[in-house]
């Protein structure tokens, strides 16, 4: 796929931030924004188009679902907002119905199987729902997963030990939610485990490093409390996933995908390291996590399955 076409469904804080990030990164030659509020989508498109002289040439426009006919990628950010007093299950049921409508419209118009990139939460549940409703090949169904969570942990560790975040190697895996966890057994800096690095460094606090995972888990809640929503970093995360696909990078990212036997888990979507390139998920990397981490991964999968069962999947 070389600078093809992407349809972004939803033009709220997250959707518009994703569209803008893709726009300035020059990943696509055409960005179609689909939203129930056509004026909002058109306003976003006009605003970006006025900046075309500063970026790689790109056409941005408000569109309808028929624009999915020749899309290479469809990014779903739309979803229902939680009402006062509404339970998580009730919200999930409403979002599943929203997805039924979205996917019916996408598949009705798409002339080929575009890569479906799900961002709406709960992302693991809705990634699996998308897989079931589209009937597309599972490697083309991708959730944003814990790519952002992993980036948050890398960022926090890098600041704690004063090392470039790009040289910190770690993963947050499992559910993008309360049961996610860090894979400390394979976390390393320059090939050194965190205990080894801390001992060699003599400056960082090993206990404080391990507590950073809880900061990651609560990060979104803190940001939402302060500004109402999170959208900048998730937009960068989605752009990173799109970049790996467009450039056929075969990058290892903790996206959410459908597992069929990997890690002894089957017929569920969650985040583990996966090779992402042209066509979507190339393969799932089975890392030898320790016993505690494997148990935590199984627990995370059961949490997602329980939510899927609540909405009939």
C-alpha positions in Angstrom: 0.0 0.0 0.0 1.6 3.3 -1.1 0.0 6.5 0.1 -3.5 5.0 -0.5 -6.8 6.0 1.0 -8.1 5.9 4.6 -11.6 6.4 6.0 -11.8 7.7 9.5 -15.2 7.0 11.1 -15.9 9.5 13.8 -14.8 13.1 14.0 -14.8 13.7 17.7 -11.7 14.5 19.7 -10.0 11.2 19.0 -11.1 10.9 15.3 -10.2 14.4 14.3 -6.8 14.1 16.1 -6.1 10.9 14.3 -7.1 12.4 10.9 -4.8 15.4 11.6 -1.9 13.2 12.7 -2.2 11.1 9.6 -2.4 14.3 7.5 0.8 15.8 8.8 2.7 12.5 8.7 1.9 12.2 5.0 0.9 8.5 5.2 -2.1 8.7 2.8 -3.0 10.6 -0.4 -6.7 10.8 0.6 -8.4 11.0 4.0 -12.1 10.7 4.1 -13.8 11.7 7.4 -17.2 10.1 8.1 -19.4 11.4 10.9 -23.1 11.6 11.8 -22.4 15.4 12.1 -21.5 16.1 8.6 -20.8 19.8 9.3 -18.2 18.8 12.0 -16.4 16.5 9.5 -16.5 19.1 6.8 -15.1 21.7 9.2 -12.2 19.4 10.1 -11.6 18.7 6.4 -11.6 22.3 5.4 -9.3 23.3 8.3 -6.7 20.6 7.3 -6.9 21.4 3.6 -5.9 25.0 4.3 -2.6 23.6 5.6 -1.9 21.4 2.6 0.9 23.8 1.4 2.9 22.8 4.6 2.6 19.0 4.2 2.9 16.2 1.7 0.0 16.7 -0.8 -3.2 15.1 0.5 -6.9 15.5 -0.1 -9.0 15.6 3.1 -12.8 15.6 2.8 -16.0 14.9 4.6 -17.6 11.8 3.2 -20.3 9.2 3.4 -19.9 5.4 3.7 -19.8 5.0 -0.1 -16.3 6.4 0.2 -15.2 3.1 1.7 -15.6 1.5 -1.7 -11.9 2.0 -2.5 -10.5 2.5 1.0 -7.3 0.7 1.9 -7.9 1.2 5.6 -10.9 2.1 7.8 -10.2 3.5 11.2 -13.2 3.3 13.6 -13.2 5.9 16.4 -17.0 6.4 16.7 -18.9 5.2 19.7 -21.6 6.1 22.3 -20.7 8.2 25.3 -21.5 6.9 28.8 -24.7 8.3 30.3 -25.1 9.3 33.9 -26.0 6.1 35.9 -25.3 3.8 32.9 -23.5 0.6 33.6 -20.4 -0.5 31.7 -22.4 -3.4 30.2 -25.2 -1.1 29.0 -22.6 1.2 27.4 -21.0 -1.8 25.8 -24.3 -3.0 24.4 -24.9 0.4 22.9 -21.5 0.5 21.3 -22.0 -2.9 19.8 -25.1 -1.7 18.2 -23.2 1.4 16.9 -20.6 -1.0 15.4 -23.3 -3.1 13.8 -24.5 -0.1 11.9 -20.9 1.1 11.0 -19.8 -2.3 9.8 -22.9 -3.0 7.8 -22.3 0.3 6.0 -18.6 -0.3 5.5 -19.0 -3.9 4.2 -21.9 -2.9 2.0 -19.7 -0.4 0.1 -16.2 -1.8 0.3 -15.1 -3.5 -3.0 -12.2 -5.1 -1.3 -11.4 -6.1 2.3 -9.8 -2.9 3.8 -7.7 -3.2 6.9 -10.1 -2.4 9.8 -8.3 -0.5 12.7 -10.5 -0.3 15.8 -9.8 2.5 18.3 -13.2 2.8 20.2 -13.2 1.3 23.7 -13.4 -1.3 25.0 -11.1 -1.9 22.1 -10.4 -5.6 22.6 -14.1 -6.5 22.8 -14.9 -4.3 19.8 -12.0 -5.6 17.8 -13.4 -9.1 18.2 -16.9 -7.8 17.4 -15.6 -6.3 14.2 -13.9 -9.6 13.3 -17.2 -11.5 13.7 -19.4 -8.9 12.0 -17.2 -8.3 9.0 -16.2 -11.8 8.3 -12.9 -10.5 7.1 -9.6 -12.4 7.5 -8.4 -12.0 11.0 -5.1 -10.5 10.1 -6.9 -7.5 8.7 -8.7 -6.8 11.9 -6.5 -4.8 14.3 -7.3 -2.9 17.5 -5.1 -0.1 18.8 -4.7 -2.3 21.8 -1.9 -1.5 24.3 0.4 0.3 21.9 -0.3 3.6 23.8 0.0 1.8 27.2 3.4 0.4 26.1 4.5 3.9 25.0 3.4 5.3 28.3 5.5 2.8 30.3 8.5 3.3 28.0 8.2 7.1 28.6 8.0 6.8 32.4 10.9 4.4 32.6 13.0 6.6 30.3 12.4 9.6 32.5 13.2 7.6 35.7 16.5 6.3 34.4 17.3 9.2 32.1 17.6 7.1 29.0 16.1 7.7 25.6 12.7 6.1 25.5 13.5 4.5 22.2 16.2 2.4 24.0 13.7 1.1 26.6 12.3 -2.2 25.5 9.1 -3.4 27.2 5.5 -4.4 26.6 2.2 -3.8 28.3 0.0 -6.8 27.3 -3.4 -8.2 27.8 -6.6 -6.2 27.9 -6.4 -2.5 27.2 -8.0 -1.9 30.6 -7.8 -2.8 34.3 -6.3 -6.3 33.7 -3.4 -5.1 31.5 0.1 -5.7 32.9 3.8 -5.1 32.1 5.9 -8.0 30.9 8.8 -7.3 33.3 10.4 -10.6 32.6 11.4 -9.4 29.1 11.8 -5.7 29.9 15.4 -4.5 29.2 17.7 -1.6 28.5 20.7 -2.4 26.3 20.1 -6.1 27.0 20.0 -5.7 30.7 17.0 -6.6 32.7 15.6 -3.8 34.9 17.2 -5.3 38.1 20.5 -5.6 36.3 20.3 -2.1 34.9 19.3 -0.6 38.2 22.3 -2.3 39.9 24.7 -1.1 37.2 23.2 2.4 37.2 23.3 2.9 41.0 21.0 5.9 40.7 17.5 4.6 39.9 15.1 3.0 42.4 14.0 -0.5 41.5 10.9 -0.4 43.6 9.8 2.9 42.1 10.3 1.5 38.6 7.9 -1.4 39.2 5.3 1.0 40.5 5.3 2.8 37.2 2.9 0.2 35.8 0.1 1.4 38.1 0.8 5.0 36.9 0.3 3.7 33.3 -3.0 2.0 34.2 -4.4 5.2 35.8 -3.0 7.7 33.2 -6.1 7.9 31.1 -8.3 8.5 34.2 -6.1 11.3 35.3 -6.0 13.0 31.9 -9.8 12.7 31.5 -10.3 14.2 34.9 -8.2 17.2 34.0 -9.2 17.8 30.4 -12.2 15.6 29.6 -10.6 13.2 27.1 -7.3 11.7 25.8 -6.6 12.2 22.2 -3.1 13.4 21.3 -1.1 10.3 22.3 -3.7 7.8 21.0 -3.6 9.7 17.7 0.2 9.2 17.6 -0.2 5.5 18.5 -2.7 4.9 15.6 -0.5 6.8 13.2 2.4 4.5 14.3 0.3 1.4 13.5 -0.8 2.9 10.1 2.8 3.8 9.3 4.0 0.2 10.0 1.3 -1.1 7.6 1.8 1.6 4.8 5.5 1.2 4.8 5.4 -2.6 5.3 7.8 -2.3 8.2 7.1 -5.6 9.9 7.3 -3.7 13.2 6.5 -5.5 16.5 3.7 -3.6 18.2 1.3 -4.6 20.9 -1.9 -4.3 18.8 -5.0 -6.1 19.7 -5.7 -9.1 17.4 -7.6 -12.3 17.3 -5.7 -15.2 18.9 -6.2 -18.8 17.7 -4.0 -21.0 19.9 -1.2 -18.6 20.5 -0.3 -18.3 24.3 -2.8 -21.2 24.7 -5.6 -18.7 24.1 -8.2 -19.1 21.4 -11.0 -17.1 19.8 -10.4 -13.9 21.7 -8.8 -10.5 20.9 -6.2 -9.0 23.2 -2.8 -7.4 23.0 0.5 -9.3 22.7 3.5 -8.4 20.5 2.6 -8.8 16.9 4.4 -8.3 13.6 2.6 -5.5 11.7 3.2 -4.8 8.1 1.6 -4.6 4.7 -1.8 -6.4 4.9 -2.0 -6.0 8.7 -0.9 -8.5 11.3 1.8 -10.7 9.7 2.2 -13.0 12.7 1.9 -13.2 16.5 5.1 -13.4 18.4 5.0 -15.9 21.3 7.4 -14.5 23.8 8.3 -16.8 26.7 6.7 -14.8 29.5 7.1 -16.2 33.0 4.5 -18.2 34.8 2.9 -15.2 36.6 2.7 -13.3 33.4 1.1 -16.2 31.5 -1.5 -16.5 34.3 -2.2 -12.8 34.2 -2.6 -13.0 30.4 -5.1 -15.9 30.8 -7.0 -13.8 33.4 -7.1 -10.8 31.0 -8.5 -13.0 28.2 -11.2 -14.3 30.6 -12.2 -10.7 31.4 -12.6 -9.9 27.7 -14.5 -13.2 27.1 -16.9 -12.3 29.9 -17.7 -9.0 28.3 -18.2 -10.6 24.9 -20.6 -13.1 26.4 -22.6 -10.2 27.9 -23.2 -8.8 24.4 -23.9 -12.2 22.7 -20.5 -13.0 21.2 
